[in-house]
XYZ file of C-alpha atoms in Angstrom:
614
model
C -0.001 0.035 0.010
C 2.821 2.330 -0.582
C 6.043 3.403 1.059
C 4.424 4.842 4.222
C 2.839 1.649 5.342
C 4.613 1.928 8.720
C 2.552 5.034 9.447
C -0.827 3.369 9.079
C -2.841 3.093 12.317
C -3.218 -0.734 11.973
C 0.625 -1.021 12.095
C 1.418 1.612 14.750
C -1.703 1.686 16.824
C -1.549 5.512 16.646
C -3.919 7.863 14.769
C -2.831 11.106 13.111
C -4.548 14.337 14.023
C -5.657 17.400 11.999
C -3.044 20.068 11.343
C -3.223 23.845 11.468
C -4.028 24.097 7.727
C -6.902 21.644 8.133
C -8.485 23.843 10.779
C -7.935 26.944 8.594
C -9.827 25.289 5.746
C -12.614 24.258 8.062
C -12.896 27.757 9.406
C -12.936 29.290 5.906
C -15.850 27.033 5.000
C -17.815 28.400 7.910
C -16.879 31.959 7.063
C -18.118 31.603 3.529
C -21.550 30.524 4.833
C -21.560 33.441 7.250
C -20.639 35.833 4.448
C -23.544 34.523 2.269
C -25.960 35.174 5.164
C -24.644 38.709 5.659
C -24.830 39.430 1.916
C -28.488 38.507 1.606
C -29.415 40.241 4.866
C -27.947 43.496 3.396
C -29.271 42.935 -0.089
C -32.832 42.236 1.014
C -32.945 44.742 3.831
C -35.792 46.627 2.163
C -37.762 43.368 1.501
C -39.831 42.906 4.721
C -42.324 40.216 3.570
C -42.530 36.687 5.018
C -42.689 35.443 1.412
C -39.199 36.870 0.721
C -37.769 35.472 4.014
C -39.413 32.026 3.901
C -39.802 31.493 0.169
C -37.053 33.754 -1.362
C -39.872 35.744 -2.953
C -40.717 32.856 -5.170
C -38.118 33.909 -7.738
C -35.165 31.552 -7.175
C -33.285 29.956 -10.115
C -33.568 26.248 -10.784
C -29.917 25.150 -10.438
C -29.199 26.568 -6.865
C -32.571 25.091 -5.705
C -31.644 21.675 -7.230
C -28.312 21.811 -5.405
C -30.090 22.817 -2.169
C -32.410 19.811 -2.543
C -29.361 17.624 -2.771
C -27.465 19.147 0.142
C -30.463 19.299 2.600
C -30.710 15.513 3.207
C -27.427 14.299 1.831
C -25.879 15.266 5.138
C -22.883 14.111 7.137
C -25.000 11.154 7.969
C -24.690 9.969 4.358
C -20.968 10.881 4.020
C -20.069 8.839 7.127
C -22.719 6.154 7.046
C -22.797 5.001 3.438
C -19.039 4.031 3.135
C -19.444 2.198 6.559
C -22.510 0.365 5.208
C -20.502 -0.880 2.167
C -17.601 -1.885 4.397
C -19.806 -3.852 6.873
C -22.107 -5.378 4.375
C -21.842 -4.930 0.570
C -22.508 -2.622 -2.294
C -26.275 -3.279 -2.416
C -26.875 0.100 -0.764
C -25.827 1.715 -4.114
C -29.068 0.270 -5.519
C -30.745 3.153 -3.658
C -30.678 4.628 -7.163
C -33.948 2.752 -7.733
C -35.498 4.440 -4.730
C -34.448 7.843 -5.982
C -36.173 7.256 -9.343
C -39.496 6.328 -7.667
C -39.323 9.255 -5.264
C -38.480 11.895 -7.854
C -41.399 10.699 -10.007
C -43.865 10.737 -7.128
C -42.641 14.037 -5.810
C -42.690 15.785 -9.242
C -46.034 14.581 -10.509
C -48.145 13.636 -7.451
C -47.262 15.613 -4.339
C -45.576 18.881 -5.231
C -48.130 19.880 -7.921
C -50.938 19.718 -5.381
C -48.974 21.815 -2.828
C -47.660 24.325 -5.358
C -50.963 25.091 -6.855
C -52.554 25.733 -3.497
C -50.039 28.688 -2.887
C -49.295 27.542 0.633
C -46.181 28.101 2.743
C -46.608 25.114 5.095
C -47.569 21.721 3.518
C -49.661 21.087 6.563
C -52.124 23.724 5.461
C -53.202 21.156 2.982
C -54.461 18.852 5.817
C -56.768 21.510 7.060
C -58.207 22.151 3.623
C -58.595 18.450 2.966
C -59.574 17.224 6.437
C -59.650 19.669 9.454
C -57.578 21.793 11.732
C -56.742 18.830 14.069
C -54.926 17.074 11.340
C -53.029 20.231 10.342
C -51.836 20.798 13.910
C -51.029 17.142 14.479
C -49.015 16.928 11.165
C -47.075 20.105 12.087
C -46.378 18.780 15.619
C -45.095 15.475 14.232
C -42.802 17.359 11.815
C -41.468 19.593 14.527
C -40.588 16.624 16.745
C -39.134 14.708 13.819
C -36.886 17.471 12.552
C -35.632 18.548 15.933
C -34.589 14.970 16.662
C -33.048 14.582 13.178
C -31.137 17.892 13.436
C -29.713 16.754 16.817
C -28.464 13.478 15.150
C -26.919 15.364 12.297
C -25.221 17.981 14.511
C -23.968 15.655 17.267
C -23.238 12.304 15.462
C -20.507 13.478 12.999
C -18.851 15.602 15.568
C -18.695 12.665 17.998
C -17.280 10.374 15.351
C -14.526 12.809 14.447
C -13.730 13.527 18.023
C -13.415 9.794 18.885
C -10.889 9.129 16.109
C -8.950 12.398 15.643
C -9.410 14.321 18.853
C -11.262 16.983 16.932
C -12.880 19.116 19.659
C -16.456 17.713 20.068
C -18.395 20.574 21.632
C -16.168 23.090 19.750
C -17.320 21.572 16.488
C -20.929 21.358 17.638
C -21.077 24.974 18.766
C -19.191 26.325 15.737
C -21.469 24.625 13.236
C -24.632 25.414 15.190
C -23.749 29.123 15.589
C -22.952 29.546 11.902
C -25.977 27.746 10.626
C -28.232 29.616 13.096
C -26.745 32.966 12.120
C -27.033 32.754 8.332
C -30.513 31.112 8.496
C -31.786 33.792 10.824
C -30.458 36.902 9.091
C -30.531 35.742 5.452
C -33.642 33.621 5.225
C -34.310 31.247 2.350
C -32.017 32.826 -0.146
C -28.989 32.530 2.262
C -29.976 28.914 2.957
C -30.272 27.924 -0.708
C -27.036 29.697 -1.807
C -25.111 28.372 1.181
C -26.465 24.874 0.247
C -25.090 25.373 -3.207
C -21.642 26.146 -1.876
C -21.829 23.321 0.690
C -22.922 20.726 -1.955
C -19.829 21.705 -3.943
C -17.619 21.286 -0.916
C -19.138 17.846 -0.218
C -18.280 16.632 -3.791
C -14.757 18.042 -3.610
C -14.128 16.423 -0.230
C -15.401 13.105 -1.361
C -13.231 13.219 -4.472
C -10.138 13.933 -2.433
C -10.832 10.896 -0.212
C -11.654 8.560 -3.116
C -8.691 9.552 -5.275
C -6.007 9.322 -2.587
C -7.561 6.249 -1.086
C -7.518 4.533 -4.473
C -3.866 5.427 -4.880
C -3.019 3.928 -1.498
C -4.606 0.528 -2.314
C -3.133 0.348 -5.835
C -6.059 1.698 -7.862
C -9.833 1.504 -7.876
C -9.741 -1.677 -9.907
C -7.540 -3.330 -7.340
C -9.897 -2.190 -4.515
C -12.856 -3.624 -6.411
C -11.109 -7.005 -6.841
C -10.251 -7.210 -3.133
C -13.854 -6.283 -2.170
C -15.258 -8.837 -4.620
C -13.050 -11.609 -3.236
C -14.411 -10.913 0.196
C -18.139 -10.729 -0.642
C -18.512 -6.998 -0.624
C -19.644 -6.572 -4.227
C -23.303 -7.331 -4.700
C -26.038 -5.559 -6.682
C -28.675 -8.040 -7.552
C -30.631 -9.688 -4.647
C -34.298 -10.510 -5.609
C -35.250 -12.274 -2.376
C -38.788 -11.581 -1.201
C -37.882 -12.296 2.403
C -38.476 -8.957 4.199
C -35.800 -9.901 6.763
C -33.169 -9.629 4.063
C -31.434 -6.323 4.743
C -31.231 -5.081 1.212
C -33.097 -6.374 -1.912
C -34.127 -4.858 -5.191
C -37.764 -4.868 -3.908
C -36.790 -3.303 -0.592
C -35.183 -0.375 -2.441
C -37.884 0.119 -5.020
C -40.821 -0.100 -2.630
C -39.361 0.648 0.805
C -36.556 3.040 -0.267
C -38.968 4.658 -2.759
C -41.504 5.278 0.072
C -38.826 6.701 2.346
C -37.432 9.116 -0.167
C -40.918 10.089 -1.446
C -41.652 11.170 2.145
C -38.611 13.340 1.982
C -38.978 14.885 -1.463
C -42.731 14.762 -1.702
C -44.142 15.776 1.654
C -41.263 16.983 3.853
C -41.638 20.722 4.573
C -37.913 21.413 4.092
C -37.857 20.032 0.550
C -41.294 21.263 -0.496
C -40.453 24.779 0.742
C -37.575 24.811 -1.696
C -39.844 24.021 -4.641
C -42.142 26.872 -3.518
C -39.264 29.273 -3.909
C -39.356 28.759 -7.716
C -41.617 30.984 -9.946
C -43.488 28.157 -11.749
C -44.512 24.573 -11.160
C -42.529 23.454 -14.240
C -39.380 24.957 -12.755
C -40.108 23.201 -9.476
C -40.426 19.821 -11.291
C -37.248 20.545 -13.276
C -35.322 21.289 -10.074
C -36.392 17.902 -8.724
C -35.198 16.094 -11.738
C -31.942 17.990 -11.971
C -31.383 17.122 -8.286
C -31.597 13.430 -9.281
C -28.223 12.969 -11.028
C -26.591 15.126 -8.343
C -27.876 12.686 -5.764
C -26.369 9.826 -7.757
C -22.940 11.607 -7.799
C -22.817 11.704 -4.030
C -24.296 8.123 -3.565
C -21.739 6.646 -5.992
C -18.778 8.560 -4.613
C -19.710 7.461 -1.092
C -20.218 3.902 -2.365
C -16.809 3.765 -4.086
C -15.174 5.185 -1.070
C -16.751 2.238 0.872
C -15.169 -0.165 -1.531
C -11.754 1.391 -1.232
C -12.256 1.613 2.542
C -12.803 -2.158 2.671
C -9.837 -2.910 0.410
C -7.601 -0.738 2.655
C -8.670 -2.496 5.904
C -9.360 -5.907 4.444
C -6.505 -7.543 6.458
C -7.148 -5.558 9.694
C -10.546 -4.597 10.777
C -10.220 -1.328 12.764
C -13.151 -2.073 14.995
C -11.753 -5.429 16.205
C -8.222 -3.944 16.298
C -9.733 -1.494 18.800
C -8.633 1.471 16.776
C -12.207 2.686 16.810
C -15.296 1.955 18.745
C -18.099 2.268 16.234
C -18.446 1.923 12.392
C -19.392 5.590 12.093
C -15.669 6.323 12.818
C -14.353 4.194 9.873
C -14.269 7.056 7.364
C -12.442 9.554 9.650
C -9.827 6.909 10.480
C -9.448 6.114 6.797
C -8.947 9.800 6.055
C -6.302 10.220 8.720
C -4.540 7.111 7.443
C -4.503 7.957 3.743
C -4.387 11.752 3.711
C -2.063 12.374 6.593
C 0.906 13.273 4.418
C -1.065 15.765 2.293
C -1.337 19.118 4.252
C -4.738 20.710 4.042
C -6.370 17.824 2.224
C -7.818 16.281 5.502
C -9.245 19.755 6.003
C -11.184 19.391 2.713
C -12.753 16.240 4.090
C -13.483 18.066 7.299
C -15.134 20.872 5.421
C -17.182 18.456 3.303
C -18.481 16.602 6.449
C -19.587 19.782 8.185
C -20.948 21.276 4.952
C -23.412 18.429 4.986
C -24.205 19.206 8.610
C -24.604 22.984 7.984
C -26.996 22.356 5.078
C -29.259 20.067 7.021
C -29.391 22.177 10.174
C -30.181 25.325 8.138
C -32.894 23.522 6.151
C -34.367 22.282 9.374
C -34.422 25.674 11.106
C -35.844 27.461 8.048
C -38.615 24.960 7.560
C -39.427 24.754 11.259
C -39.778 28.481 11.484
C -42.207 28.400 8.475
C -44.293 25.536 9.973
C -44.505 26.995 13.567
C -45.259 30.465 12.287
C -47.887 29.437 9.664
C -49.601 26.609 11.602
C -49.424 27.767 15.247
C -48.510 31.387 15.723
C -50.175 33.172 12.830
C -53.698 31.561 13.157
C -53.883 31.686 16.961
C -51.448 34.101 18.571
C -50.426 36.679 15.888
C -53.687 37.389 14.106
C -53.697 40.555 12.187
C -49.918 41.220 12.530
C -48.420 43.117 9.638
C -46.168 41.361 7.112
C -43.054 43.357 8.294
C -43.630 42.393 11.882
C -44.349 38.866 10.950
C -40.958 38.696 9.228
C -39.214 39.903 12.430
C -41.253 37.327 14.436
C -40.153 34.570 12.045
C -36.427 35.580 12.406
C -36.764 35.503 16.186
C -38.377 32.049 15.883
C -35.513 30.784 13.761
C -33.046 31.937 16.401
C -35.025 30.171 19.151
C -35.202 27.045 17.146
C -31.478 27.078 16.806
C -31.098 27.154 20.575
C -33.618 24.310 20.904
C -31.609 22.286 18.346
C -28.416 22.802 20.383
C -30.235 21.632 23.536
C -31.460 18.500 21.761
C -28.036 17.283 20.872
C -27.471 15.923 24.359
C -29.607 12.801 23.612
C -28.525 12.320 19.984
C -25.827 9.784 20.785
C -28.309 7.434 22.422
C -29.855 6.365 19.068
C -27.183 3.895 17.916
C -25.504 3.827 14.536
C -25.816 7.200 12.774
C -27.243 5.987 9.403
C -29.691 3.426 10.733
C -30.887 5.619 13.590
C -31.709 8.390 11.077
C -33.409 6.028 8.711
C -35.395 4.330 11.544
C -36.528 7.791 12.671
C -37.910 8.536 9.239
C -39.609 5.102 9.153
C -41.503 5.848 12.305
C -42.517 9.447 11.666
C -41.939 10.527 8.066
C -43.534 7.568 6.294
C -46.794 7.827 8.261
C -46.943 11.466 7.212
C -46.554 10.349 3.578
C -49.401 7.956 4.117
C -51.589 10.725 5.585
C -51.003 13.025 2.644
C -51.523 10.116 0.200
C -54.751 9.170 1.930
C -55.971 12.671 1.279
C -54.723 13.092 -2.226
C -55.513 9.759 -3.790
C -58.622 8.492 -1.939
C -61.500 11.021 -2.030
C -63.603 8.817 0.270
C -61.253 9.375 3.193
C -62.524 11.633 5.985
C -60.973 13.332 9.005
C -61.773 10.541 11.438
C -60.131 8.006 9.123
C -57.028 10.202 8.594
C -56.644 10.716 12.449
C -57.105 6.990 13.189
C -54.643 6.068 10.358
C -51.818 8.327 11.405
C -52.047 7.563 15.158
C -52.263 3.764 14.545
C -49.279 3.868 12.181
C -47.005 5.879 14.540
C -48.068 3.642 17.533
C -47.353 0.339 15.770
C -44.152 1.501 14.139
C -42.834 2.825 17.444
C -43.590 -0.526 19.054
C -41.699 -2.400 16.284
C -38.778 -0.008 16.418
C -38.474 -0.233 20.269
C -38.711 -4.052 19.937
C -35.958 -4.081 17.310
C -33.505 -2.110 19.384
C -34.323 -3.847 22.693
C -34.090 -7.310 21.221
C -30.714 -6.389 19.645
C -31.403 -8.406 16.455
C -28.688 -7.883 13.976
C -28.390 -8.456 10.239
C -25.807 -10.876 8.963
C -22.372 -9.401 8.373
C -19.685 -11.006 6.224
C -16.510 -11.928 7.954
C -13.683 -9.488 8.533
C -9.992 -10.240 8.943
C -7.350 -9.252 11.575
C -4.544 -11.274 9.849
C -2.693 -8.117 8.736
C -2.777 -6.146 11.943
C 0.615 -5.066 13.246
C -0.774 -4.561 16.745
C -2.018 -6.956 19.327
C -5.701 -7.923 19.278
C -7.232 -8.743 22.650
C -10.719 -9.943 21.691
C -12.386 -11.481 18.607
C -16.015 -11.546 17.685
C -17.825 -14.348 15.848
C -17.629 -12.758 12.417
C -13.811 -12.274 12.631
C -11.489 -14.649 10.921
C -7.739 -14.843 10.540
C -8.081 -15.943 6.895
C -10.868 -14.542 4.688
C -13.339 -17.236 3.816
C -14.165 -17.916 0.228
C -17.642 -19.303 1.034
C -20.003 -17.604 3.343
C -21.772 -19.703 6.044
C -25.509 -20.019 5.833
C -27.340 -17.486 7.886
C -30.544 -18.490 9.624
C -33.071 -15.679 10.221
C -34.902 -15.502 13.524
C -38.625 -16.331 13.676
C -41.548 -15.282 15.833
C -41.455 -11.850 17.330
C -37.690 -11.631 16.717
C -38.493 -12.347 13.072
C -40.786 -9.257 12.991
C -38.074 -7.153 14.716
C -35.494 -8.391 12.152
C -37.455 -7.006 9.211
C -35.263 -4.709 7.113
C -35.501 -1.073 8.116
C -36.554 -0.164 4.527
C -39.768 -2.172 4.932
C -40.635 -0.102 8.019
C -41.436 2.693 5.625
C -43.948 0.475 3.633
C -45.518 -0.859 6.817
C -45.992 2.642 8.214
C -47.428 3.908 4.946
C -49.801 0.914 4.457
C -51.208 1.124 8.010
C -52.231 4.776 7.404
C -54.026 3.941 4.177
C -55.809 0.696 5.403
C -56.869 1.995 8.853
C -57.723 5.374 7.322
C -60.021 3.918 4.664
C -61.609 1.433 7.060
C -62.445 4.060 9.631
C -63.596 6.447 6.944
C -66.172 3.984 5.608
C -67.262 3.006 9.089
C -67.882 6.538 10.072
C -69.376 7.712 6.766
C -67.127 8.129 3.798
C -66.992 11.341 1.821
C -68.857 11.663 -1.502
C -66.157 12.208 -4.069
C -68.461 14.610 -5.939
C -68.388 16.909 -2.920
C -64.636 17.039 -2.627
C -62.798 20.087 -4.065
C -60.776 18.620 -6.907
C -57.821 20.852 -6.187
C -57.021 18.596 -3.179
C -57.104 15.317 -5.212
C -54.518 13.979 -7.561
C -55.980 12.233 -10.647
C -53.604 9.344 -10.112
C -54.515 7.366 -13.267
C -53.726 10.518 -15.334
C -50.310 10.426 -13.850
C -49.563 6.717 -14.096
C -51.691 5.698 -17.093
C -51.894 8.777 -19.368
C -52.331 6.542 -22.458
C -55.675 5.197 -21.326
C -58.669 6.498 -23.290
C -60.097 9.648 -21.785
C -63.503 8.044 -21.172
C -61.918 5.366 -19.123
C -59.769 7.884 -17.130
C -62.844 10.004 -16.357
C -64.546 6.925 -14.844
C -61.482 6.442 -12.686
C -61.941 9.878 -11.287
C -64.683 8.200 -9.162
C -66.831 11.235 -9.370
C -64.227 13.902 -8.542
C -64.657 16.812 -11.038
C -61.122 17.250 -12.315
C -61.932 19.021 -15.618
C -60.508 22.553 -15.824
C -59.987 22.646 -12.024
C -56.813 24.738 -12.444
C -58.061 27.195 -15.082
C -58.828 29.952 -12.560
C -55.748 29.182 -10.503
C -53.487 29.538 -13.628
C -54.917 32.971 -14.226
C -54.221 33.885 -10.674
C -50.629 32.613 -11.001
C -49.986 34.777 -14.048
C -51.396 37.836 -12.254
C -49.316 37.028 -9.082
C -46.108 36.746 -11.172
C -46.794 40.150 -12.832
C -47.538 41.772 -9.448
C -44.381 40.324 -7.831
C -42.290 41.647 -10.781
C -43.828 45.049 -10.465
C -43.226 45.163 -6.654
C -39.598 44.163 -7.078
C -39.135 46.888 -9.675
C -40.761 49.440 -7.315
C -38.430 48.394 -4.453
C -35.322 48.573 -6.701
C -36.390 52.024 -7.877
C -36.952 53.245 -4.308
C -33.578 51.856 -2.999
C -30.966 54.565 -2.923
C -27.681 53.816 -4.678
C -24.794 52.607 -2.497
């Protein structure tokens, strides 16, 4: 692996630390985000509307919004978790591509069009229009809990992993990233968030490329790394098993992964709010599809890093060599082993990790401020408040949410592995919300009682299953690792550790009974949560008096067969409307859209004319 093999941690037992230049690069990354926030705070100082602050005035360009969509949920969780997933299991996780395709289609043509044409700021306003206020408030509350927990994981987890491996100051990193993201989100609003995300997405790609290129050089090339990984059962892309206990299968990605990512891109406030910042629905849909190949770039870079990571440590597993204490620390250790002799390059990795964290925290705070203001404060506490004062209130709210996020990081380390904890969280809370919105948009018979019963049943059952999974400590099968090449003493060995890599994997017997239920792949949790909402929601709706489809406002219903079966004869598709009057339902709305765009352009010109020259 090169001339510097004696310096590798598995030979010396010692781990390198970041240098001064690395900390400088990390600091510069934070300063750029601060500068973007200050720039938009000054630039938009005469724009005092909540639409400008929360939705960037609805006039953003497609490319930065697409990059922002990528950065918001391709966080440090992905950058640290995906390579570790490949190392511990195999390359099946790269089949998440299939889930992205499903999710982008559903988001672009089912969910976002409904939200966008309603001219809403919070997606939970839809629930009041379609059902009642109870569902709106419940949906908003679930989102607030979910995002605060998720932000805590994203903020604390990567900092903890870096601290454990490199000695990078834990709370120093947490407070630095928190303060920067809180600052530019509060003062700059949506524009600052989107443009900061654009910069941060670029930093993520650069950092990943640095790690992949140098890591490949260290192991003798990417082809050599692939060969080593293949010899040790880490290369696998096609698994068609229908057993839901199989960790990753094609079906799990298409159905389970598709459901999970549809809940993120279709009905998650943070992502939907970005599409609302674009001037037309077509541009919103275009941003979603441009985001797709950018997602693949990060997914494949992380996947290839995982392959190289395994090749590098194929003869000495760092976990069993007691160099690290958790799989989340694999990538930081790999970076310090392979990039230690390149001053400043580890700093690029550091910048990329915390760029992912910054983007997610900022997206969370911006979306939470929109939801809390629109769904709780404006209707009940701040009635009649002027737009200028509402904008000030929203900024104060963003700052308070930042403080709450910092407080929530204390419990973030209690959720287990970073990647699986985050995905399990979305399975318990995000997918039931997708089911709730789907119940309203696809099934005109559903009523408020059915929706309420469906969402509560789903969250309750999925929480029980998730708690059972963690308490039973059921684990998926992991291929063997080796410690044959360690240059340090190994004190303990686990059952999946072998001195010589095995050419044939032993047969794995899945648990049965309740443990069998708890061993179901985390991807299927999303499908279970979604299905429970639909099934219980429809059953209760019909039991309590289903809605008459003819009485439902068609703006709240998606003509699903028009989306999935546009080639069907029109007379058949009309029958499949089930009485909902979809014809020309957006004619009036399209006229209003055109008038709004003309009014926004005129107001922007008036503000520009009134602004004194610098």
